């Protein structure tokens, strides 16, 4: 779980997000490398849409990730729920 600002800058990362960083060979200061490059535009679009959530998949650090975004009442903050779906995708491609 991450909390990010409207411009996609991390404000908080829980232990699971920090473990993902370590698994990717990154340091806590590299947290933005775990996030998709178009995150800020996705956040603005979600906020403007009035929808309660957005979900998408992307590839970074050699991993496939699923991201679910939830706007917080503060107009400038969002929760991001990241899940590593690499093994699931691999099994999907192998027809398992």
PDB file of N, CA and C in Angstrom:
ATOM      1  N   UNK A   1       0.854  -1.174   0.000  1.00  0.00           N
ATOM      2  CA  UNK A   1       0.000   0.000   0.000  1.00  0.00           C
ATOM      3  C   UNK A   1       0.897   1.233   0.000  1.00  0.00           C
ATOM      4  N   UNK A   2       0.536   2.171  -0.834  1.00  0.00           N
ATOM      5  CA  UNK A   2       1.225   3.451  -0.899  1.00  0.00           C
ATOM      6  C   UNK A   2       0.206   4.573  -0.789  1.00  0.00           C
ATOM      7  N   UNK A   3       0.623   5.681  -0.251  1.00  0.00           N
ATOM      8  CA  UNK A   3      -0.140   6.916  -0.345  1.00  0.00           C
ATOM      9  C   UNK A   3       0.684   7.828  -1.224  1.00  0.00           C
ATOM     10  N   UNK A   4       0.026   8.397  -2.253  1.00  0.00           N
ATOM     11  CA  UNK A   4       0.726   9.296  -3.172  1.00  0.00           C
ATOM     12  C   UNK A   4      -0.051  10.598  -3.314  1.00  0.00           C
ATOM     13  N   UNK A   5       0.671  11.638  -3.684  1.00  0.00           N
ATOM     14  CA  UNK A   5       0.035  12.931  -3.947  1.00  0.00           C
ATOM     15  C   UNK A   5      -0.511  12.948  -5.366  1.00  0.00           C
ATOM     16  N   UNK A   6      -1.264  13.976  -5.692  1.00  0.00           N
ATOM     17  CA  UNK A   6      -1.888  14.111  -7.002  1.00  0.00           C
ATOM     18  C   UNK A   6      -0.858  14.112  -8.137  1.00  0.00           C
ATOM     19  N   UNK A   7       0.382  14.492  -7.839  1.00  0.00           N
ATOM     20  CA  UNK A   7       1.420  14.488  -8.875  1.00  0.00           C
ATOM     21  C   UNK A   7       2.185  13.165  -8.922  1.00  0.00           C
ATOM     22  N   UNK A   8       1.708  12.159  -8.160  1.00  0.00           N
ATOM     23  CA  UNK A   8       2.308  10.831  -8.195  1.00  0.00           C
ATOM     24  C   UNK A   8       3.503  10.637  -7.285  1.00  0.00           C
ATOM     25  N   UNK A   9       3.788  11.616  -6.443  1.00  0.00           N
ATOM     26  CA  UNK A   9       4.913  11.506  -5.515  1.00  0.00           C
ATOM     27  C   UNK A   9       4.503  10.714  -4.273  1.00  0.00           C
ATOM     28  N   UNK A  10       5.290   9.702  -3.913  1.00  0.00           N
ATOM     29  CA  UNK A  10       4.979   8.902  -2.722  1.00  0.00           C
ATOM     30  C   UNK A  10       5.046   9.746  -1.440  1.00  0.00           C
ATOM     31  N   UNK A  11       4.057   9.545  -0.594  1.00  0.00           N
ATOM     32  CA  UNK A  11       3.991  10.201   0.712  1.00  0.00           C
ATOM     33  C   UNK A  11       4.243   9.166   1.806  1.00  0.00           C
ATOM     34  N   UNK A  12       3.785   7.936   1.557  1.00  0.00           N
ATOM     35  CA  UNK A  12       3.910   6.850   2.538  1.00  0.00           C
ATOM     36  C   UNK A  12       3.970   5.526   1.788  1.00  0.00           C
ATOM     37  N   UNK A  13       4.778   4.613   2.297  1.00  0.00           N
ATOM     38  CA  UNK A  13       4.837   3.249   1.761  1.00  0.00           C
ATOM     39  C   UNK A  13       4.828   2.282   2.940  1.00  0.00           C
ATOM     40  N   UNK A  14       3.956   1.271   2.890  1.00  0.00           N
ATOM     41  CA  UNK A  14       3.939   0.294   3.969  1.00  0.00           C
ATOM     42  C   UNK A  14       5.063  -0.734   3.749  1.00  0.00           C
ATOM     43  N   UNK A  15       5.178  -1.671   4.667  1.00  0.00           N
ATOM     44  CA  UNK A  15       6.257  -2.673   4.591  1.00  0.00           C
ATOM     45  C   UNK A  15       6.211  -3.496   3.311  1.00  0.00           C
ATOM     46  N   UNK A  16       5.005  -3.822   2.854  1.00  0.00           N
ATOM     47  CA  UNK A  16       4.863  -4.613   1.633  1.00  0.00           C
ATOM     48  C   UNK A  16       5.423  -3.884   0.422  1.00  0.00           C
ATOM     49  N   UNK A  17       5.148  -2.589   0.317  1.00  0.00           N
ATOM     50  CA  UNK A  17       5.674  -1.792  -0.795  1.00  0.00           C
ATOM     51  C   UNK A  17       7.196  -1.701  -0.699  1.00  0.00           C
ATOM     52  N   UNK A  18       7.700  -1.529   0.508  1.00  0.00           N
ATOM     53  CA  UNK A  18       9.154  -1.465   0.690  1.00  0.00           C
ATOM     54  C   UNK A  18       9.805  -2.802   0.355  1.00  0.00           C
ATOM     55  N   UNK A  19       9.121  -3.912   0.654  1.00  0.00           N
ATOM     56  CA  UNK A  19       9.649  -5.232   0.296  1.00  0.00           C
ATOM     57  C   UNK A  19       9.707  -5.382  -1.228  1.00  0.00           C
ATOM     58  N   UNK A  20       8.679  -4.879  -1.928  1.00  0.00           N
ATOM     59  CA  UNK A  20       8.707  -4.915  -3.394  1.00  0.00           C
ATOM     60  C   UNK A  20       9.938  -4.185  -3.923  1.00  0.00           C
ATOM     61  N   UNK A  21      10.253  -3.062  -3.306  1.00  0.00           N
ATOM     62  CA  UNK A  21      11.445  -2.304  -3.709  1.00  0.00           C
ATOM     63  C   UNK A  21      12.702  -3.144  -3.554  1.00  0.00           C
ATOM     64  N   UNK A  22      12.844  -3.743  -2.388  1.00  0.00           N
ATOM     65  CA  UNK A  22      14.019  -4.572  -2.111  1.00  0.00           C
ATOM     66  C   UNK A  22      14.088  -5.736  -3.091  1.00  0.00           C
ATOM     67  N   UNK A  23      12.942  -6.367  -3.371  1.00  0.00           N
ATOM     68  CA  UNK A  23      12.886  -7.483  -4.315  1.00  0.00           C
ATOM     69  C   UNK A  23      13.319  -7.052  -5.715  1.00  0.00           C
ATOM     70  N   UNK A  24      13.123  -5.779  -6.035  1.00  0.00           N
ATOM     71  CA  UNK A  24      13.525  -5.237  -7.342  1.00  0.00           C
ATOM     72  C   UNK A  24      14.967  -4.718  -7.316  1.00  0.00           C
ATOM     73  N   UNK A  25      15.603  -4.810  -6.164  1.00  0.00           N
ATOM     74  CA  UNK A  25      16.974  -4.318  -6.039  1.00  0.00           C
ATOM     75  C   UNK A  25      17.054  -2.808  -5.903  1.00  0.00           C
ATOM     76  N   UNK A  26      15.967  -2.194  -5.422  1.00  0.00           N
ATOM     77  CA  UNK A  26      15.917  -0.744  -5.273  1.00  0.00           C
ATOM     78  C   UNK A  26      15.974  -0.345  -3.805  1.00  0.00           C
ATOM     79  N   UNK A  27      16.219   0.921  -3.569  1.00  0.00           N
ATOM     80  CA  UNK A  27      16.263   1.506  -2.230  1.00  0.00           C
ATOM     81  C   UNK A  27      14.995   2.333  -2.013  1.00  0.00           C
ATOM     82  N   UNK A  28      14.620   2.619  -0.755  1.00  0.00           N
ATOM     83  CA  UNK A  28      13.425   3.425  -0.489  1.00  0.00           C
ATOM     84  C   UNK A  28      13.394   4.754  -1.245  1.00  0.00           C
ATOM     85  N   UNK A  29      14.533   5.359  -1.457  1.00  0.00           N
ATOM     86  CA  UNK A  29      14.564   6.631  -2.191  1.00  0.00           C
ATOM     87  C   UNK A  29      14.171   6.447  -3.666  1.00  0.00           C
ATOM     88  N   UNK A  30      14.171   5.195  -4.143  1.00  0.00           N
ATOM     89  CA  UNK A  30      13.840   4.878  -5.529  1.00  0.00           C
ATOM     90  C   UNK A  30      12.371   4.510  -5.717  1.00  0.00           C
ATOM     91  N   UNK A  31      11.541   4.814  -4.755  1.00  0.00           N
ATOM     92  CA  UNK A  31      10.145   4.367  -4.763  1.00  0.00           C
ATOM     93  C   UNK A  31       9.401   4.735  -6.044  1.00  0.00           C
ATOM     94  N   UNK A  32       9.686   5.879  -6.625  1.00  0.00           N
ATOM     95  CA  UNK A  32       8.976   6.279  -7.842  1.00  0.00           C
ATOM     96  C   UNK A  32       9.265   5.332  -9.004  1.00  0.00           C
ATOM     97  N   UNK A  33      10.383   4.613  -8.974  1.00  0.00           N
ATOM     98  CA  UNK A  33      10.696   3.658 -10.034  1.00  0.00           C
ATOM     99  C   UNK A  33       9.764   2.452 -10.006  1.00  0.00           C
ATOM    100  N   UNK A  34       9.103   2.249  -8.900  1.00  0.00           N
ATOM    101  CA  UNK A  34       8.146   1.151  -8.767  1.00  0.00           C
ATOM    102  C   UNK A  34       6.783   1.530  -9.360  1.00  0.00           C
ATOM    103  N   UNK A  35       6.589   2.807  -9.612  1.00  0.00           N
ATOM    104  CA  UNK A  35       5.299   3.319 -10.079  1.00  0.00           C
ATOM    105  C   UNK A  35       5.311   3.538 -11.590  1.00  0.00           C
ATOM    106  N   UNK A  36       4.131   3.467 -12.227  1.00  0.00           N
ATOM    107  CA  UNK A  36       4.077   3.692 -13.671  1.00  0.00           C
ATOM    108  C   UNK A  36       4.381   5.151 -14.018  1.00  0.00           C
ATOM    109  N   UNK A  37       4.988   5.365 -15.168  1.00  0.00           N
ATOM    110  CA  UNK A  37       5.365   6.707 -15.590  1.00  0.00           C
ATOM    111  C   UNK A  37       4.189   7.640 -15.802  1.00  0.00           C
ATOM    112  N   UNK A  38       3.024   7.088 -16.114  1.00  0.00           N
ATOM    113  CA  UNK A  38       1.845   7.925 -16.373  1.00  0.00           C
ATOM    114  C   UNK A  38       0.925   8.050 -15.153  1.00  0.00           C
ATOM    115  N   UNK A  39       1.463   7.762 -13.964  1.00  0.00           N
ATOM    116  CA  UNK A  39       0.629   7.758 -12.764  1.00  0.00           C
ATOM    117  C   UNK A  39      -0.040   9.108 -12.513  1.00  0.00           C
ATOM    118  N   UNK A  40       0.686  10.201 -12.618  1.00  0.00           N
ATOM    119  CA  UNK A  40       0.118  11.522 -12.315  1.00  0.00           C
ATOM    120  C   UNK A  40      -1.094  11.806 -13.206  1.00  0.00           C
ATOM    121  N   UNK A  41      -0.994  11.494 -14.497  1.00  0.00           N
ATOM    122  CA  UNK A  41      -2.136  11.754 -15.383  1.00  0.00           C
ATOM    123  C   UNK A  41      -3.308  10.835 -15.041  1.00  0.00           C
ATOM    124  N   UNK A  42      -3.027   9.598 -14.633  1.00  0.00           N
ATOM    125  CA  UNK A  42      -4.098   8.688 -14.214  1.00  0.00           C
ATOM    126  C   UNK A  42      -4.812   9.218 -12.969  1.00  0.00           C
ATOM    127  N   UNK A  43      -4.051   9.790 -12.039  1.00  0.00           N
ATOM    128  CA  UNK A  43      -4.633  10.320 -10.810  1.00  0.00           C
ATOM    129  C   UNK A  43      -5.541  11.507 -11.104  1.00  0.00           C
ATOM    130  N   UNK A  44      -5.077  12.408 -11.949  1.00  0.00           N
ATOM    131  CA  UNK A  44      -5.882  13.576 -12.318  1.00  0.00           C
ATOM    132  C   UNK A  44      -7.163  13.126 -13.024  1.00  0.00           C
ATOM    133  N   UNK A  45      -7.028  12.187 -13.951  1.00  0.00           N
ATOM    134  CA  UNK A  45      -8.192  11.679 -14.682  1.00  0.00           C
ATOM    135  C   UNK A  45      -9.194  11.029 -13.735  1.00  0.00           C
ATOM    136  N   UNK A  46      -8.689  10.228 -12.803  1.00  0.00           N
ATOM    137  CA  UNK A  46      -9.582   9.571 -11.836  1.00  0.00           C
ATOM    138  C   UNK A  46     -10.296  10.603 -10.979  1.00  0.00           C
ATOM    139  N   UNK A  47      -9.566  11.584 -10.490  1.00  0.00           N
ATOM    140  CA  UNK A  47     -10.174  12.623  -9.636  1.00  0.00           C
ATOM    141  C   UNK A  47     -11.262  13.371 -10.405  1.00  0.00           C
ATOM    142  N   UNK A  48     -10.985  13.717 -11.651  1.00  0.00           N
ATOM    143  CA  UNK A  48     -11.964  14.457 -12.463  1.00  0.00           C
ATOM    144  C   UNK A  48     -13.181  13.614 -12.812  1.00  0.00           C
ATOM    145  N   UNK A  49     -12.979  12.304 -12.947  1.00  0.00           N
ATOM    146  CA  UNK A  49     -14.080  11.419 -13.344  1.00  0.00           C
ATOM    147  C   UNK A  49     -15.108  11.232 -12.242  1.00  0.00           C
ATOM    148  N   UNK A  50     -14.689  11.399 -11.000  1.00  0.00           N
ATOM    149  CA  UNK A  50     -15.593  11.178  -9.873  1.00  0.00           C
ATOM    150  C   UNK A  50     -15.770   9.713  -9.521  1.00  0.00           C
ATOM    151  N   UNK A  51     -15.057   8.820 -10.238  1.00  0.00           N
ATOM    152  CA  UNK A  51     -15.147   7.392  -9.940  1.00  0.00           C
ATOM    153  C   UNK A  51     -14.469   7.088  -8.610  1.00  0.00           C
ATOM    154  N   UNK A  52     -14.865   5.989  -7.996  1.00  0.00           N
ATOM    155  CA  UNK A  52     -14.341   5.607  -6.690  1.00  0.00           C
ATOM    156  C   UNK A  52     -13.017   4.860  -6.774  1.00  0.00           C
ATOM    157  N   UNK A  53     -12.694   4.316  -7.952  1.00  0.00           N
ATOM    158  CA  UNK A  53     -11.472   3.530  -8.065  1.00  0.00           C
ATOM    159  C   UNK A  53     -11.050   3.392  -9.530  1.00  0.00           C
ATOM    160  N   UNK A  54      -9.798   3.057  -9.723  1.00  0.00           N
ATOM    161  CA  UNK A  54      -9.262   2.713 -11.042  1.00  0.00           C
ATOM    162  C   UNK A  54      -8.323   1.538 -10.824  1.00  0.00           C
ATOM    163  N   UNK A  55      -8.262   0.673 -11.813  1.00  0.00           N
ATOM    164  CA  UNK A  55      -7.373  -0.486 -11.706  1.00  0.00           C
ATOM    165  C   UNK A  55      -6.738  -0.742 -13.063  1.00  0.00           C
ATOM    166  N   UNK A  56      -5.436  -1.036 -13.053  1.00  0.00           N
ATOM    167  CA  UNK A  56      -4.717  -1.318 -14.279  1.00  0.00           C
ATOM    168  C   UNK A  56      -3.488  -2.155 -13.956  1.00  0.00           C
ATOM    169  N   UNK A  57      -2.893  -2.706 -14.988  1.00  0.00           N
ATOM    170  CA  UNK A  57      -1.678  -3.506 -14.837  1.00  0.00           C
ATOM    171  C   UNK A  57      -0.555  -2.835 -15.618  1.00  0.00           C
ATOM    172  N   UNK A  58       0.662  -3.023 -15.149  1.00  0.00           N
ATOM    173  CA  UNK A  58       1.821  -2.472 -15.836  1.00  0.00           C
ATOM    174  C   UNK A  58       3.059  -3.302 -15.513  1.00  0.00           C
ATOM    175  N   UNK A  59       4.122  -3.038 -16.244  1.00  0.00           N
ATOM    176  CA  UNK A  59       5.373  -3.781 -16.086  1.00  0.00           C
ATOM    177  C   UNK A  59       6.474  -2.810 -15.651  1.00  0.00           C
ATOM    178  N   UNK A  60       7.190  -3.158 -14.596  1.00  0.00           N
ATOM    179  CA  UNK A  60       8.317  -2.358 -14.137  1.00  0.00           C
ATOM    180  C   UNK A  60       9.260  -3.237 -13.332  1.00  0.00           C
ATOM    181  N   UNK A  61      10.510  -2.916 -13.336  1.00  0.00           N
ATOM    182  CA  UNK A  61      11.522  -3.644 -12.542  1.00  0.00           C
ATOM    183  C   UNK A  61      11.503  -5.142 -12.833  1.00  0.00           C
ATOM    184  N   UNK A  62      11.180  -5.516 -14.054  1.00  0.00           N
ATOM    185  CA  UNK A  62      11.135  -6.933 -14.396  1.00  0.00           C
ATOM    186  C   UNK A  62       9.950  -7.677 -13.815  1.00  0.00           C
ATOM    187  N   UNK A  63       8.954  -6.947 -13.357  1.00  0.00           N
ATOM    188  CA  UNK A  63       7.776  -7.550 -12.734  1.00  0.00           C
ATOM    189  C   UNK A  63       6.494  -6.995 -13.355  1.00  0.00           C
ATOM    190  N   UNK A  64       5.446  -7.816 -13.313  1.00  0.00           N
ATOM    191  CA  UNK A  64       4.113  -7.368 -13.700  1.00  0.00           C
ATOM    192  C   UNK A  64       3.373  -7.012 -12.422  1.00  0.00           C
ATOM    193  N   UNK A  65       2.841  -5.802 -12.381  1.00  0.00           N
ATOM    194  CA  UNK A  65       2.142  -5.333 -11.196  1.00  0.00           C
ATOM    195  C   UNK A  65       0.714  -4.940 -11.539  1.00  0.00           C
ATOM    196  N   UNK A  66      -0.156  -5.121 -10.572  1.00  0.00           N
ATOM    197  CA  UNK A  66      -1.522  -4.641 -10.648  1.00  0.00           C
ATOM    198  C   UNK A  66      -1.616  -3.468  -9.679  1.00  0.00           C
ATOM    199  N   UNK A  67      -2.264  -2.401 -10.119  1.00  0.00           N
ATOM    200  CA  UNK A  67      -2.403  -1.213  -9.282  1.00  0.00           C
ATOM    201  C   UNK A  67      -3.872  -0.841  -9.183  1.00  0.00           C
ATOM    202  N   UNK A  68      -4.350  -0.712  -7.976  1.00  0.00           N
ATOM    203  CA  UNK A  68      -5.709  -0.239  -7.730  1.00  0.00           C
ATOM    204  C   UNK A  68      -5.591   1.091  -7.000  1.00  0.00           C
ATOM    205  N   UNK A  69      -6.237   2.117  -7.547  1.00  0.00           N
ATOM    206  CA  UNK A  69      -6.155   3.467  -6.997  1.00  0.00           C
ATOM    207  C   UNK A  69      -7.480   3.844  -6.350  1.00  0.00           C
ATOM    208  N   UNK A  70      -7.390   4.400  -5.149  1.00  0.00           N
ATOM    209  CA  UNK A  70      -8.564   4.901  -4.434  1.00  0.00           C
ATOM    210  C   UNK A  70      -8.300   6.336  -4.006  1.00  0.00           C
ATOM    211  N   UNK A  71      -9.096   7.288  -4.508  1.00  0.00           N
ATOM    212  CA  UNK A  71      -8.942   8.678  -4.058  1.00  0.00           C
ATOM    213  C   UNK A  71      -9.324   8.799  -2.586  1.00  0.00           C
ATOM    214  N   UNK A  72      -8.607   9.624  -1.864  1.00  0.00           N
ATOM    215  CA  UNK A  72      -8.940   9.928  -0.473  1.00  0.00           C
ATOM    216  C   UNK A  72      -9.749  11.224  -0.436  1.00  0.00           C
ATOM    217  N   UNK A  73     -10.461  11.482   0.658  1.00  0.00           N
ATOM    218  CA  UNK A  73     -11.251  12.722   0.740  1.00  0.00           C
ATOM    219  C   UNK A  73     -10.402  13.979   0.490  1.00  0.00           C
ATOM    220  N   UNK A  74      -9.146  13.953   0.911  1.00  0.00           N
ATOM    221  CA  UNK A  74      -8.232  15.060   0.605  1.00  0.00           C
ATOM    222  C   UNK A  74      -8.000  15.031  -0.904  1.00  0.00           C
ATOM    223  N   UNK A  75      -8.341  16.100  -1.592  1.00  0.00           N
ATOM    224  CA  UNK A  75      -8.261  16.136  -3.055  1.00  0.00           C
ATOM    225  C   UNK A  75      -6.892  15.808  -3.617  1.00  0.00           C
ATOM    226  N   UNK A  76      -5.861  15.870  -2.810  1.00  0.00           N
ATOM    227  CA  UNK A  76      -4.511  15.683  -3.320  1.00  0.00           C
ATOM    228  C   UNK A  76      -3.871  14.354  -2.946  1.00  0.00           C
ATOM    229  N   UNK A  77      -4.602  13.433  -2.322  1.00  0.00           N
ATOM    230  CA  UNK A  77      -4.015  12.169  -1.890  1.00  0.00           C
ATOM    231  C   UNK A  77      -4.805  10.972  -2.404  1.00  0.00           C
ATOM    232  N   UNK A  78      -4.066   9.875  -2.625  1.00  0.00           N
ATOM    233  CA  UNK A  78      -4.645   8.635  -3.128  1.00  0.00           C
ATOM    234  C   UNK A  78      -3.966   7.454  -2.456  1.00  0.00           C
ATOM    235  N   UNK A  79      -4.724   6.385  -2.242  1.00  0.00           N
ATOM    236  CA  UNK A  79      -4.146   5.102  -1.853  1.00  0.00           C
ATOM    237  C   UNK A  79      -3.890   4.305  -3.120  1.00  0.00           C
ATOM    238  N   UNK A  80      -2.742   3.665  -3.186  1.00  0.00           N
ATOM    239  CA  UNK A  80      -2.428   2.727  -4.261  1.00  0.00           C
ATOM    240  C   UNK A  80      -2.215   1.363  -3.630  1.00  0.00           C
ATOM    241  N   UNK A  81      -2.912   0.375  -4.139  1.00  0.00           N
ATOM    242  CA  UNK A  81      -2.736  -1.005  -3.697  1.00  0.00           C
ATOM    243  C   UNK A  81      -2.016  -1.734  -4.825  1.00  0.00           C
ATOM    244  N   UNK A  82      -0.750  -2.065  -4.602  1.00  0.00           N
ATOM    245  CA  UNK A  82       0.050  -2.762  -5.605  1.00  0.00           C
ATOM    246  C   UNK A  82       0.099  -4.249  -5.287  1.00  0.00           C
ATOM    247  N   UNK A  83      -0.007  -5.050  -6.337  1.00  0.00           N
ATOM    248  CA  UNK A  83       0.120  -6.502  -6.196  1.00  0.00           C
ATOM    249  C   UNK A  83       1.072  -6.993  -7.275  1.00  0.00           C
ATOM    250  N   UNK A  84       1.986  -7.865  -6.890  1.00  0.00           N
ATOM    251  CA  UNK A  84       2.894  -8.485  -7.858  1.00  0.00           C
ATOM    252  C   UNK A  84       2.158  -9.656  -8.490  1.00  0.00           C
ATOM    253  N   UNK A  85       1.875  -9.550  -9.785  1.00  0.00           N
ATOM    254  CA  UNK A  85       1.124 -10.585 -10.500  1.00  0.00           C
ATOM    255  C   UNK A  85       2.017 -11.297 -11.524  1.00  0.00           C
ATOM    256  N   UNK A  86       3.322 -11.216 -11.331  1.00  0.00           N
ATOM    257  CA  UNK A  86       4.280 -11.798 -12.280  1.00  0.00           C
ATOM    258  C   UNK A  86       4.040 -13.284 -12.486  1.00  0.00           C
ATOM    259  N   UNK A  87       3.940 -14.029 -11.410  1.00  0.00           N
ATOM    260  CA  UNK A  87       3.755 -15.483 -11.525  1.00  0.00           C
ATOM    261  C   UNK A  87       2.415 -15.821 -12.163  1.00  0.00           C
ATOM    262  N   UNK A  88       1.397 -15.069 -11.834  1.00  0.00           N
ATOM    263  CA  UNK A  88       0.077 -15.280 -12.426  1.00  0.00           C
ATOM    264  C   UNK A  88       0.141 -15.065 -13.937  1.00  0.00           C
ATOM    265  N   UNK A  89       0.795 -13.991 -14.358  1.00  0.00           N
ATOM    266  CA  UNK A  89       0.930 -13.704 -15.790  1.00  0.00           C
ATOM    267  C   UNK A  89       1.741 -14.792 -16.492  1.00  0.00           C
ATOM    268  N   UNK A  90       2.803 -15.244 -15.833  1.00  0.00           N
ATOM    269  CA  UNK A  90       3.643 -16.301 -16.407  1.00  0.00           C
ATOM    270  C   UNK A  90       2.823 -17.571 -16.613  1.00  0.00           C
ATOM    271  N   UNK A  91       2.029 -17.941 -15.638  1.00  0.00           N
ATOM    272  CA  UNK A  91       1.182 -19.128 -15.737  1.00  0.00           C
ATOM    273  C   UNK A  91       0.134 -18.945 -16.831  1.00  0.00           C
ATOM    274  N   UNK A  92      -0.402 -17.747 -16.948  1.00  0.00           N
ATOM    275  CA  UNK A  92      -1.383 -17.435 -17.986  1.00  0.00           C
ATOM    276  C   UNK A  92      -0.789 -17.647 -19.381  1.00  0.00           C
ATOM    277  N   UNK A  93       0.441 -17.172 -19.577  1.00  0.00           N
ATOM    278  CA  UNK A  93       1.103 -17.296 -20.876  1.00  0.00           C
ATOM    279  C   UNK A  93       1.487 -18.743 -21.188  1.00  0.00           C
ATOM    280  N   UNK A  94       1.694 -19.533 -20.139  1.00  0.00           N
ATOM    281  CA  UNK A  94       2.042 -20.929 -20.344  1.00  0.00           C
ATOM    282  C   UNK A  94       0.794 -21.813 -20.461  1.00  0.00           C
ATOM    283  N   UNK A  95      -0.371 -21.203 -20.312  1.00  0.00           N
ATOM    284  CA  UNK A  95      -1.613 -21.954 -20.425  1.00  0.00           C
ATOM    285  C   UNK A  95      -1.923 -22.838 -19.247  1.00  0.00           C
ATOM    286  N   UNK A  96      -1.381 -22.490 -18.087  1.00  0.00           N
ATOM    287  CA  UNK A  96      -1.620 -23.280 -16.874  1.00  0.00           C
ATOM    288  C   UNK A  96      -2.858 -22.798 -16.175  1.00  0.00           C
TER     289      UNK A  96
END
